[in-house]
PDB file of C-alpha atoms in Angstrom:
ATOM      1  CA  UNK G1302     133.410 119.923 101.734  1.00  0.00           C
ATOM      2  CA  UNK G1303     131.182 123.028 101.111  1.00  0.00           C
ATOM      3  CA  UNK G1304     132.540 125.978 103.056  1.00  0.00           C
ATOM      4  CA  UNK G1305     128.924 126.608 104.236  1.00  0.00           C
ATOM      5  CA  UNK G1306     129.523 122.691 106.089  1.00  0.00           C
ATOM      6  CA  UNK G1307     132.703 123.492 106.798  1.00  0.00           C
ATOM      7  CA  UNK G1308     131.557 126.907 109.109  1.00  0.00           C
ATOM      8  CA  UNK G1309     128.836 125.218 110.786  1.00  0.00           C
ATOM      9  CA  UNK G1310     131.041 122.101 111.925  1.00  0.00           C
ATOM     10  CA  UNK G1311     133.393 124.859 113.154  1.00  0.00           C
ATOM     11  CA  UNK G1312     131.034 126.497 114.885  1.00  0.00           C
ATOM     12  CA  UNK G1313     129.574 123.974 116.554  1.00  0.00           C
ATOM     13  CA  UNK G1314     133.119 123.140 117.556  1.00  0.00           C
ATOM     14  CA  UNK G1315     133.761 126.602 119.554  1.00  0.00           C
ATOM     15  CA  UNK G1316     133.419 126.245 123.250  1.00  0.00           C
ATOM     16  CA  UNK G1317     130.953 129.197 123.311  1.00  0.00           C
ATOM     17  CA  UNK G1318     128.434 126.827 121.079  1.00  0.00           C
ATOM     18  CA  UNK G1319     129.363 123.734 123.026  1.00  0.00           C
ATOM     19  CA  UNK G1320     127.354 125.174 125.747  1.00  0.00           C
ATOM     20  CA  UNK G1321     124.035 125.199 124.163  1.00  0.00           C
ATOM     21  CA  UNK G1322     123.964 120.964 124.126  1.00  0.00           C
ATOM     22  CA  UNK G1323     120.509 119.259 126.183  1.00  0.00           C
ATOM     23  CA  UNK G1324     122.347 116.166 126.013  1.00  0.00           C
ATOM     24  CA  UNK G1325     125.221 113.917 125.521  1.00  0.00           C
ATOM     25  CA  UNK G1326     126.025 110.422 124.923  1.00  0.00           C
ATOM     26  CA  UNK G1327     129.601 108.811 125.050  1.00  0.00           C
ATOM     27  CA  UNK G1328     130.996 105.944 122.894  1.00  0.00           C
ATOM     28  CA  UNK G1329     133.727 103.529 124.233  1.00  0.00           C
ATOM     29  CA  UNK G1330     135.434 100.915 122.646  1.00  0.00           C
ATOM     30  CA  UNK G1331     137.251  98.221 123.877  1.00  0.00           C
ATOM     31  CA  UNK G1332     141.370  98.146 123.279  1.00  0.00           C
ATOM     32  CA  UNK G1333     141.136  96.498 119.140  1.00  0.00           C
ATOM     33  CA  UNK G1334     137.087  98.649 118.554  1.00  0.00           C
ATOM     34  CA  UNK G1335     135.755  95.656 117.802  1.00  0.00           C
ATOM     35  CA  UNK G1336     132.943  95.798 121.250  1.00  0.00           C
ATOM     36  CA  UNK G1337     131.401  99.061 122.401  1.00  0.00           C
ATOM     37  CA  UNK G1338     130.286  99.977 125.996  1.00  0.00           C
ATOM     38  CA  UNK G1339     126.536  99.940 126.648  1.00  0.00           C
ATOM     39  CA  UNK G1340     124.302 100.266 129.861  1.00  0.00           C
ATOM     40  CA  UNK G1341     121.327  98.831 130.788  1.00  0.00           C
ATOM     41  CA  UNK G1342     118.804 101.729 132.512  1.00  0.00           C
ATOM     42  CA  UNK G1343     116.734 100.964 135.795  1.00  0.00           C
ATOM     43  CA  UNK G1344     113.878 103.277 134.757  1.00  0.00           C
ATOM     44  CA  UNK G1345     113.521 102.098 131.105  1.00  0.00           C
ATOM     45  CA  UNK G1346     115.106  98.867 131.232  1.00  0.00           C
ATOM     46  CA  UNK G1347     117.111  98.681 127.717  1.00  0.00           C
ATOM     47  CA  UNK G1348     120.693  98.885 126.495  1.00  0.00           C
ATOM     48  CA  UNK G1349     121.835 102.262 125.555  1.00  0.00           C
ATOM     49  CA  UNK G1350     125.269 104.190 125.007  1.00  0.00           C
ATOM     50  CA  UNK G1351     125.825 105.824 128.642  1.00  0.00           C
ATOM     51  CA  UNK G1352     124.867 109.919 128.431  1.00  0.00           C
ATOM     52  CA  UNK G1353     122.704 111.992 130.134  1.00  0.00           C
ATOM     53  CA  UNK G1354     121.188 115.892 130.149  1.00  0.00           C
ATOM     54  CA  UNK G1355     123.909 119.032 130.738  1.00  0.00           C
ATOM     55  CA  UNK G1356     123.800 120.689 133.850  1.00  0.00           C
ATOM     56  CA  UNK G1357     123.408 124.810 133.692  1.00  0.00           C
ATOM     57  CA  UNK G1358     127.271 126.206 133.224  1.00  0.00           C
ATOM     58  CA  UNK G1359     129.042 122.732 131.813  1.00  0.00           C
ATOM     59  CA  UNK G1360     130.512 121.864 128.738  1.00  0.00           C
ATOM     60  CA  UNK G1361     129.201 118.444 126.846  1.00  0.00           C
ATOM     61  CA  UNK G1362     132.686 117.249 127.398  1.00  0.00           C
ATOM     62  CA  UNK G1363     132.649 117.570 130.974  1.00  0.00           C
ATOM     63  CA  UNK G1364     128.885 116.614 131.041  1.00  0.00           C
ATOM     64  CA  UNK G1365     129.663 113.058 129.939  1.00  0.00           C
ATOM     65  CA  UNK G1366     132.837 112.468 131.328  1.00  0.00           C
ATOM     66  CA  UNK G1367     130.753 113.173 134.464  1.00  0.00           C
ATOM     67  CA  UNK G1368     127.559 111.014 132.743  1.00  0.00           C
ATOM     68  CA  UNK G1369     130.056 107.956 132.477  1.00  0.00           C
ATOM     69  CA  UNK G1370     131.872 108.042 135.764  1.00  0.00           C
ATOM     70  CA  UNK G1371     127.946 107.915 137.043  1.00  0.00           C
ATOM     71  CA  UNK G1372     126.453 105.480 135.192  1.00  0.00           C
ATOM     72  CA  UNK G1373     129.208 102.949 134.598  1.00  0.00           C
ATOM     73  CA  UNK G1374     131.836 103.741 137.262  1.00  0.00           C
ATOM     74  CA  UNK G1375     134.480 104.780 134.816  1.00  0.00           C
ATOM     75  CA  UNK G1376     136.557 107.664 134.497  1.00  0.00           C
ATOM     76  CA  UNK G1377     136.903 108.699 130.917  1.00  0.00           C
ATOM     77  CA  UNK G1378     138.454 111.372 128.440  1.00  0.00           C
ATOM     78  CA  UNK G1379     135.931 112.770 125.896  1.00  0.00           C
ATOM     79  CA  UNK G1380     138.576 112.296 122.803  1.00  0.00           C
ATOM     80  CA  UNK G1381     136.429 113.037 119.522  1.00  0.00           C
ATOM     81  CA  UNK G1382     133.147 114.883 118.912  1.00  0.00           C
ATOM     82  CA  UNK G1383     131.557 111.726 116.953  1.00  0.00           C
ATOM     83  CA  UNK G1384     128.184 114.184 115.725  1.00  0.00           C
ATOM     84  CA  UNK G1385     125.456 116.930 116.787  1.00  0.00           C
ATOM     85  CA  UNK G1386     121.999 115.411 116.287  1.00  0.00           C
ATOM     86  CA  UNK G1387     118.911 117.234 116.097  1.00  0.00           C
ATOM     87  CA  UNK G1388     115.658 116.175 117.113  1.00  0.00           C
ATOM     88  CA  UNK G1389     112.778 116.416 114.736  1.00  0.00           C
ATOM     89  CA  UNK G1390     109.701 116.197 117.215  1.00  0.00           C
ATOM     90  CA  UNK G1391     109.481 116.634 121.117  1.00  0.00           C
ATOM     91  CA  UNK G1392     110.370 113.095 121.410  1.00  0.00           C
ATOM     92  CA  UNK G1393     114.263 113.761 122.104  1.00  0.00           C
ATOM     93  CA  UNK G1394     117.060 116.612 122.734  1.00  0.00           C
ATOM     94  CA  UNK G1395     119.738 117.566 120.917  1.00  0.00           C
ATOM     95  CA  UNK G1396     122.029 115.351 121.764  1.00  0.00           C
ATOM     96  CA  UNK G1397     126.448 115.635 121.045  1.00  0.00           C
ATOM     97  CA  UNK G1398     128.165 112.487 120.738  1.00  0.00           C
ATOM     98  CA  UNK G1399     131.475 112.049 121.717  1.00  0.00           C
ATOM     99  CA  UNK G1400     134.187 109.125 121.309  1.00  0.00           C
ATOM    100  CA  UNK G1401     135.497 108.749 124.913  1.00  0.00           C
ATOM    101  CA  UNK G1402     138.656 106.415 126.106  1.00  0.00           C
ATOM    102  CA  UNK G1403     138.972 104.767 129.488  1.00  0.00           C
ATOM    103  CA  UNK G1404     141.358 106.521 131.366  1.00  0.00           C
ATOM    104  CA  UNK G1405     140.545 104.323 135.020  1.00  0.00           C
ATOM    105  CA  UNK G1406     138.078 103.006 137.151  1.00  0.00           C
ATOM    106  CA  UNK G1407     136.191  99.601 137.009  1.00  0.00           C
ATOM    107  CA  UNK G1408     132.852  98.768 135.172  1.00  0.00           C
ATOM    108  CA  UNK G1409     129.980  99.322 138.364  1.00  0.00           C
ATOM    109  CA  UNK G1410     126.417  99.370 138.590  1.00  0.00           C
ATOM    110  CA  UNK G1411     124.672 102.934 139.823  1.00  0.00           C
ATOM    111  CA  UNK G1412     121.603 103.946 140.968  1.00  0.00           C
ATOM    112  CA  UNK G1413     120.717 104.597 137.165  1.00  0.00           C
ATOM    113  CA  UNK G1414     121.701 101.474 135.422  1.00  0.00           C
ATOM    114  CA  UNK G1415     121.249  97.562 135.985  1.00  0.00           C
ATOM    115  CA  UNK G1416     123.733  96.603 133.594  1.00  0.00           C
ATOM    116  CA  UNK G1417     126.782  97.791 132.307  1.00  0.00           C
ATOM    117  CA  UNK G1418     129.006  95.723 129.542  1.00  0.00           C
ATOM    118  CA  UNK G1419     131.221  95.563 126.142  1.00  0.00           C
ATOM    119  CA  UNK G1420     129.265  94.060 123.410  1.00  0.00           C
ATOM    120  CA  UNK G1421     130.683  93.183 120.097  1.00  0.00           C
ATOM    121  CA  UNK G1422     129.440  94.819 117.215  1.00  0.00           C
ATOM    122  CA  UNK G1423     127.474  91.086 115.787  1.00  0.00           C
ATOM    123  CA  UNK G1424     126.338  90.522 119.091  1.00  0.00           C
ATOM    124  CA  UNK G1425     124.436  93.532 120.256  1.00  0.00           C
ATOM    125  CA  UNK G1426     121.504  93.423 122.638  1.00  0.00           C
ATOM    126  CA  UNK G1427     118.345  94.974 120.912  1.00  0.00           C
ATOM    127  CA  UNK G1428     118.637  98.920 120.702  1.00  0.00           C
ATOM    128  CA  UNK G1429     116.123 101.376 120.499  1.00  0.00           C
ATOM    129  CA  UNK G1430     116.647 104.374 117.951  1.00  0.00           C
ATOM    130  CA  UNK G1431     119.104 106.247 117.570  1.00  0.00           C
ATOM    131  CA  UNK G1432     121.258 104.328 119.052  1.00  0.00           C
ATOM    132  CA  UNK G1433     122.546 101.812 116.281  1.00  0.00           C
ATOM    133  CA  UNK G1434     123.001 105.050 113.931  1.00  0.00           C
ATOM    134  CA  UNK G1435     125.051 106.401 116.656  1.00  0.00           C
ATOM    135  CA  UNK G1436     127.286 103.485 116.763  1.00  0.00           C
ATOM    136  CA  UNK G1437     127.905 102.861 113.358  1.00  0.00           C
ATOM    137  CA  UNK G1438     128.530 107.082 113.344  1.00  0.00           C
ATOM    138  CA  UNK G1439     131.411 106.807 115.883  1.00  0.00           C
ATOM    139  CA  UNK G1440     132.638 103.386 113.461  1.00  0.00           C
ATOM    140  CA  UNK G1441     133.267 105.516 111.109  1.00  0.00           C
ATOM    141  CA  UNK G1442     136.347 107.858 112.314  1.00  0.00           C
ATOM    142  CA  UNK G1443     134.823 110.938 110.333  1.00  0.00           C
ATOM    143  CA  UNK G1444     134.818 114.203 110.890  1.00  0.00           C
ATOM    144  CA  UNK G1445     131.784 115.042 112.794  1.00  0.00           C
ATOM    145  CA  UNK G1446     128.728 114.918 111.285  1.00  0.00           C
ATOM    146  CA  UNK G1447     125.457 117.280 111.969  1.00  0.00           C
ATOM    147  CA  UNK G1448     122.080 115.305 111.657  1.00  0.00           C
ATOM    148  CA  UNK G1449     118.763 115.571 112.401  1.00  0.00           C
ATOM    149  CA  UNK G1450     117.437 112.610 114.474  1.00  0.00           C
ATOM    150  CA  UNK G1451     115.038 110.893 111.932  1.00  0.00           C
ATOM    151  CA  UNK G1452     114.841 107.250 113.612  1.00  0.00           C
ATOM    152  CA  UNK G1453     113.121 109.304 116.599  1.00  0.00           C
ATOM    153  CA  UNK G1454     109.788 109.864 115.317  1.00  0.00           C
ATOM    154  CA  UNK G1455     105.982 109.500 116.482  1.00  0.00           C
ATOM    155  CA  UNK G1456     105.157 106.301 114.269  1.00  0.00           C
ATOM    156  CA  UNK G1457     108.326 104.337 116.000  1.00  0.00           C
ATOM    157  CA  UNK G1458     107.004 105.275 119.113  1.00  0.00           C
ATOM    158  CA  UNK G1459     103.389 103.953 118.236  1.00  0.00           C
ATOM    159  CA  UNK G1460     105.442 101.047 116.565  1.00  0.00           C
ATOM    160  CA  UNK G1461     107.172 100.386 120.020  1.00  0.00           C
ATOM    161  CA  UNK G1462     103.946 100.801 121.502  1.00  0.00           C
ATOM    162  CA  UNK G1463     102.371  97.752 120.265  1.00  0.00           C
ATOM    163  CA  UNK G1464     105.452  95.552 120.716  1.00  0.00           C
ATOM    164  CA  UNK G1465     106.150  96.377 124.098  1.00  0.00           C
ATOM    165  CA  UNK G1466     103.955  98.658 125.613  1.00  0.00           C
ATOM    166  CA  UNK G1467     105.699  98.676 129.157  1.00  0.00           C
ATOM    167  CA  UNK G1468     108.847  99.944 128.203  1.00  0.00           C
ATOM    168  CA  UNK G1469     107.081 102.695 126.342  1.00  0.00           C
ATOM    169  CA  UNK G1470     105.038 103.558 129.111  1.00  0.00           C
ATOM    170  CA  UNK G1471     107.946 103.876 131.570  1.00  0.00           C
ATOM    171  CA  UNK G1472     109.969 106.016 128.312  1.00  0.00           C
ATOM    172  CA  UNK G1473     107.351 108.344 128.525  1.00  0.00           C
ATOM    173  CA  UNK G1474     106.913 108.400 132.411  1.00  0.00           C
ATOM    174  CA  UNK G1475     110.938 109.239 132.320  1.00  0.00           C
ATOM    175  CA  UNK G1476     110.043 112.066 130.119  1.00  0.00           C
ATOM    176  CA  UNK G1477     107.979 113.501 132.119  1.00  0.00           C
ATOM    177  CA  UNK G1478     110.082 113.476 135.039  1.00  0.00           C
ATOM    178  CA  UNK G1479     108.461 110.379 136.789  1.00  0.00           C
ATOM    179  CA  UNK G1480     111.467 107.514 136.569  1.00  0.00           C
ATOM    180  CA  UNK G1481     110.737 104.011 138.095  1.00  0.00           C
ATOM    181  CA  UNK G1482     114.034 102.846 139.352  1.00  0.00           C
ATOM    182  CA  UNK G1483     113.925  99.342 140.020  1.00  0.00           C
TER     183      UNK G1483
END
């Protein structure tokens, strides 16, 4: 590894830097990693990893043990920073990824999702980008990797347009701060 790499990965891991995140998102295996936790959102109604924004003052770590407890009813421990991805267009946030384990609670529905469940790898539900990426990322038990968000771009979101204009419509209503919880 370059030591140029090698400084930036460190520096992204010092708690002073950790505090600059806009979002997380939290990977959780089952017991033998062969299923990973998703959630099904109320305002845009796909499967996603569970994550959220971080509030002024917290630390990503504490931002999605918080995100999961939330949004899936489980109490967590943020074990491995997976990757720091960087958004390319206005379309998403930087967003840390962390490898979380259960530590208790039971899978629940919130306020913010309408499903929550384990899916095996060959069997996932239909994901938008980045998620997939971000899967296959955490897979890999690698040190973290730093990555700009390329998947999230303006012709995917015209793409997605034209297949399924609803969900896009409520996506972009969510980004502007209008979510349609139903």
């Amino acid at each position: 590894m370059k030591a140029a790499t090698k400084k930036s990965i460190l520096s992204f891991m010092n708690p002073k830097s950790l505090k600059s995140a806009d979002s997380v998102a939290g990977v959780v295996f089952n017991s033998d990693r062969s299923a990973v936790l998703l959630i099904k959102r109320r305002d845009v109604p796909v499967w996603v990893l569970p994550g959220g924004g971080v509030e002024p003052g917290e630390l990503p770590q504490e931002a999605i043990i918080r995100e999961m407890l939330e949004e899936t009813g489980l109490t967590v421990k943020a074990d491995r920073l997976v990757g720091i991805y960087t958004p390319i267009n206005r379309l998403a946030r930087r967003t840390k990824l962390y490898e979380c384990t259960f530590v208790s609670g039971a899978l629940s529905l919130s306020n913010e999702t309408k499903g929550v469940s384990f899916y095996r790898f060959n069997e996932l539900p239909p994901l938008p980008p980045p998620y997939r990426e971000w899967i296959d990322d955490a897979i890999a038990i690698a040190p973290p990797v730093i990555k700009p968000l390329s998947s999230v771009t303006y012709s995917a979101l015209l793409w997605n347009l034209l297949c399924h204009p609803i969900l896009v419509i409520r996506f972009l209503l969510a980004r502007l701060g209008f979510s349609i919880n139903s």
